[in-house]
mmCIF file of C-alpha atoms and ligand atoms in Angstrom:
data_model
loop_
_atom_site.group_PDB
_atom_site.id
_atom_site.type_symbol
_atom_site.label_atom_id
_atom_site.label_comp_id
_atom_site.label_asym_id
_atom_site.label_seq_id
_atom_site.Cartn_x
_atom_site.Cartn_y
_atom_site.Cartn_z
ATOM 1 C CA MET A 1 -40.062 28.317 18.932
ATOM 2 C CA TYR A 2 -39.459 28.911 15.239
ATOM 3 C CA LYS A 3 -35.725 28.432 15.747
ATOM 4 C CA LEU A 4 -36.287 25.195 17.634
ATOM 5 C CA TRP A 5 -38.260 23.775 14.714
ATOM 6 C CA LEU A 6 -35.479 24.704 12.320
ATOM 7 C CA ILE A 7 -33.022 22.757 14.448
ATOM 8 C CA VAL A 8 -35.348 19.740 14.590
ATOM 9 C CA LEU A 9 -35.941 19.912 10.842
ATOM 10 C CA ALA A 10 -32.206 20.152 10.113
ATOM 11 C CA GLY A 11 -31.628 17.142 12.356
ATOM 12 C CA VAL A 12 -34.247 15.047 10.594
ATOM 13 C CA LEU A 13 -32.958 16.029 7.162
ATOM 14 C CA GLY A 14 -29.388 15.328 8.250
ATOM 15 C CA MET A 15 -30.332 11.869 9.485
ATOM 16 C CA GLY A 16 -32.150 11.200 6.233
ATOM 17 C CA ALA A 17 -29.052 12.124 4.271
ATOM 18 C CA ALA A 18 -26.854 9.880 6.416
ATOM 19 C CA PHE A 19 -29.135 6.876 5.917
ATOM 20 C CA ALA A 20 -29.509 7.524 2.202
ATOM 21 C CA GLN A 21 -25.780 7.015 1.785
ATOM 22 C CA GLN A 22 -25.937 3.316 2.521
ATOM 23 C CA HIS A 23 -27.817 0.620 0.617
ATOM 24 C CA PRO A 24 -30.663 -1.036 2.584
ATOM 25 C CA MET A 25 -28.893 -4.382 2.350
ATOM 26 C CA PHE A 26 -25.986 -2.984 4.370
ATOM 27 C CA GLN A 27 -28.015 -0.894 6.804
ATOM 28 C CA ASP A 28 -27.222 -3.273 9.686
ATOM 29 C CA ALA A 29 -23.549 -3.718 8.793
ATOM 30 C CA ASP A 30 -20.710 -2.700 11.105
ATOM 31 C CA VAL A 31 -18.831 -0.343 8.776
ATOM 32 C CA ALA A 32 -16.163 0.443 11.374
ATOM 33 C CA LEU A 33 -15.403 -3.290 11.616
ATOM 34 C CA GLY A 34 -15.284 -3.439 7.818
ATOM 35 C CA GLU A 35 -12.779 -0.575 7.649
ATOM 36 C CA LYS A 36 -10.658 -2.279 10.297
ATOM 37 C CA LEU A 37 -10.699 -5.629 8.468
ATOM 38 C CA ILE A 38 -9.707 -3.917 5.211
ATOM 39 C CA ALA A 39 -6.763 -2.286 7.000
ATOM 40 C CA ASP A 40 -5.779 -5.426 8.958
ATOM 41 C CA ASN A 41 -5.795 -7.643 5.873
ATOM 42 C CA LYS A 42 -3.736 -5.269 3.733
ATOM 43 C CA CYS A 43 -6.343 -5.249 0.993
ATOM 44 C CA GLU A 44 -5.258 -1.838 -0.278
ATOM 45 C CA ALA A 45 -1.546 -2.706 -0.144
ATOM 46 C CA CYS A 46 -2.006 -5.492 -2.649
ATOM 47 C CA HIS A 47 -4.405 -3.522 -4.826
ATOM 48 C CA ILE A 48 -1.934 -0.608 -4.968
ATOM 49 C CA ARG A 49 0.657 -2.963 -6.451
ATOM 50 C CA ARG A 50 -1.807 -3.627 -9.281
ATOM 51 C CA VAL A 51 -3.152 -0.138 -9.905
ATOM 52 C CA ALA A 52 -1.637 3.251 -9.133
ATOM 53 C CA GLY A 53 -2.747 5.802 -6.556
ATOM 54 C CA ASP A 54 -4.527 4.675 -3.419
ATOM 55 C CA GLY A 55 -5.600 1.378 -4.962
ATOM 56 C CA SER A 56 -9.229 2.365 -5.263
ATOM 57 C CA ALA A 57 -9.038 2.081 -9.073
ATOM 58 C CA ILE A 58 -9.193 -1.692 -8.556
ATOM 59 C CA TYR A 59 -12.813 -1.321 -7.521
ATOM 60 C CA ASN A 60 -15.167 -1.853 -10.395
ATOM 61 C CA PRO A 61 -13.102 -0.676 -13.364
ATOM 62 C CA LYS A 62 -15.262 -2.699 -15.745
ATOM 63 C CA GLY A 63 -18.590 -2.382 -13.985
ATOM 64 C CA ARG A 64 -18.564 -6.115 -13.345
ATOM 65 C CA ILE A 65 -19.843 -5.639 -9.827
ATOM 66 C CA ASN A 66 -23.290 -4.282 -10.525
ATOM 67 C CA SER A 67 -25.215 -4.916 -7.319
ATOM 68 C CA PRO A 68 -24.616 -4.997 -3.556
ATOM 69 C CA GLY A 69 -25.103 -8.761 -3.665
ATOM 70 C CA ALA A 70 -22.380 -9.107 -6.304
ATOM 71 C CA LEU A 71 -20.093 -6.942 -4.179
ATOM 72 C CA ARG A 72 -20.598 -9.121 -1.126
ATOM 73 C CA GLY A 73 -20.062 -12.184 -3.311
ATOM 74 C CA MET A 74 -16.726 -10.763 -4.489
ATOM 75 C CA VAL A 75 -15.596 -10.109 -0.928
ATOM 76 C CA GLU A 76 -16.613 -13.662 -0.019
ATOM 77 C CA TYR A 77 -14.620 -14.967 -2.990
ATOM 78 C CA CYS A 78 -11.508 -13.034 -1.866
ATOM 79 C CA ASN A 79 -12.030 -14.299 1.669
ATOM 80 C CA THR A 80 -11.987 -17.874 0.411
ATOM 81 C CA GLU A 81 -9.095 -17.344 -2.020
ATOM 82 C CA LEU A 82 -6.926 -15.515 0.488
ATOM 83 C CA ASN A 83 -7.944 -17.757 3.382
ATOM 84 C CA LEU A 84 -8.887 -14.807 5.561
ATOM 85 C CA GLY A 85 -11.278 -16.731 7.772
ATOM 86 C CA PHE A 86 -13.984 -14.058 7.725
ATOM 87 C CA PHE A 87 -17.263 -14.788 9.461
ATOM 88 C CA PRO A 88 -20.360 -13.951 7.390
ATOM 89 C CA GLU A 89 -20.797 -10.713 9.352
ATOM 90 C CA ASP A 90 -17.173 -9.795 8.579
ATOM 91 C CA THR A 91 -17.786 -10.236 4.854
ATOM 92 C CA HIS A 92 -20.960 -8.198 5.214
ATOM 93 C CA ALA A 93 -19.095 -5.417 7.060
ATOM 94 C CA VAL A 94 -16.248 -5.274 4.532
ATOM 95 C CA ALA A 95 -18.680 -5.156 1.610
ATOM 96 C CA ALA A 96 -20.622 -2.384 3.362
ATOM 97 C CA ALA A 97 -17.462 -0.338 3.924
ATOM 98 C CA LEU A 98 -16.397 -0.776 0.287
ATOM 99 C CA ASN A 99 -19.875 0.207 -0.819
ATOM 100 C CA LEU A 100 -19.825 3.410 1.207
ATOM 101 C CA ARG A 101 -16.426 4.444 -0.069
ATOM 102 C CA HIS A 102 -16.259 3.119 -3.617
ATOM 103 C CA TYR A 103 -19.196 1.345 -5.169
ATOM 104 C CA LYS A 104 -21.925 3.630 -3.866
ATOM 105 C CA PHE A 105 -24.932 1.367 -4.396
ATOM 106 C CA ARG A 106 -27.825 3.187 -2.739
HETATM 107 C C1 LIG B 201 -2.739 -10.688 -2.921
HETATM 108 C C2 LIG B 201 -3.334 -9.484 -3.496
HETATM 109 C C3 LIG B 201 -4.709 -9.055 -3.058
HETATM 110 C C4 LIG B 201 -5.172 -8.948 -1.781
HETATM 111 C C5 LIG B 201 -4.444 -9.207 -0.483
HETATM 112 C C6 LIG B 201 -6.533 -8.495 -1.893
HETATM 113 N N1 LIG B 201 -6.879 -8.328 -3.189
HETATM 114 FE FE1 LIG B 201 -8.723 -7.729 -3.870
HETATM 115 N N2 LIG B 201 -8.053 -7.890 -5.777
HETATM 116 C C7 LIG B 201 -6.774 -8.256 -6.160
HETATM 117 C C8 LIG B 201 -6.699 -8.223 -7.616
HETATM 118 C C9 LIG B 201 -5.460 -8.556 -8.455
HETATM 119 C C10 LIG B 201 -7.977 -7.831 -8.086
HETATM 120 C C11 LIG B 201 -8.424 -7.638 -9.536
HETATM 121 C C12 LIG B 201 -9.026 -8.920 -10.027
HETATM 122 C C13 LIG B 201 -9.576 -8.791 -11.429
HETATM 123 O O1 LIG B 201 -9.659 -7.671 -11.954
HETATM 124 O O2 LIG B 201 -9.938 -9.816 -11.978
HETATM 125 C C14 LIG B 201 -8.800 -7.641 -6.901
HETATM 126 C C15 LIG B 201 -10.115 -7.272 -6.952
HETATM 127 C C16 LIG B 201 -10.917 -7.059 -5.844
HETATM 128 C C17 LIG B 201 -12.323 -6.717 -5.905
HETATM 129 C C18 LIG B 201 -13.180 -6.578 -7.146
HETATM 130 C C19 LIG B 201 -12.932 -5.337 -7.927
HETATM 131 C C20 LIG B 201 -14.018 -5.140 -8.977
HETATM 132 O O3 LIG B 201 -14.936 -4.342 -8.705
HETATM 133 O O4 LIG B 201 -13.963 -5.770 -10.030
HETATM 134 C C21 LIG B 201 -12.742 -6.582 -4.617
HETATM 135 C C22 LIG B 201 -14.141 -6.219 -4.144
HETATM 136 C C23 LIG B 201 -11.619 -6.869 -3.779
HETATM 137 N N3 LIG B 201 -10.515 -7.148 -4.546
HETATM 138 C C24 LIG B 201 -11.662 -6.849 -2.411
HETATM 139 C C25 LIG B 201 -10.602 -7.182 -1.599
HETATM 140 C C26 LIG B 201 -10.666 -7.153 -0.165
HETATM 141 C C27 LIG B 201 -11.877 -6.740 0.660
HETATM 142 C C28 LIG B 201 -9.463 -7.552 0.285
HETATM 143 C C29 LIG B 201 -8.997 -7.698 1.719
HETATM 144 C C30 LIG B 201 -9.840 -8.428 2.605
HETATM 145 C C31 LIG B 201 -8.645 -7.837 -0.871
HETATM 146 N N4 LIG B 201 -9.376 -7.602 -2.000
HETATM 147 C C32 LIG B 201 -7.341 -8.269 -0.802
HETATM 148 C C33 LIG B 201 -5.729 -8.593 -5.331
HETATM 149 C C34 LIG B 201 -5.787 -8.659 -3.947
#
């Protein structure tokens, strides 16, 4: 019985940790879709031409993006500039994926 409770407790704590990694604003976002859109649209490829390494240094070097809303706004701006034709949920998903990996707003 004692062991069973430990397993349940570990599960609950684990779930808590997983949820804590994402900002509430992006809780409903499809991160897998976001990752796919980032790959399909060669976002990193262009960023790597600008900065060295894996391109992630392009994300928030100056702390300009200081909130999840600003991050989503930036993705929307790129969408418009690059004519990517994202739907609002695509923008949301891409911003969520970038947040998980780089910006880490919680
Ligand atoms: C044609 C090249 C190019 C492509 C393609 C591109 N980007 Fe960018 N991106 C840039 C450049 C250059 C900057 C830096 C702009 C600056 O510092 O003013 C940037 C900056 C950004 C930033 C803001 C960084 C920060 O925190 O200040 C985000 C977010 C971003 N890009 C997301 C994306 C996403 C998502 C995609 C793909 C859907 C994408 N970009 C595709 C060139 C590109």
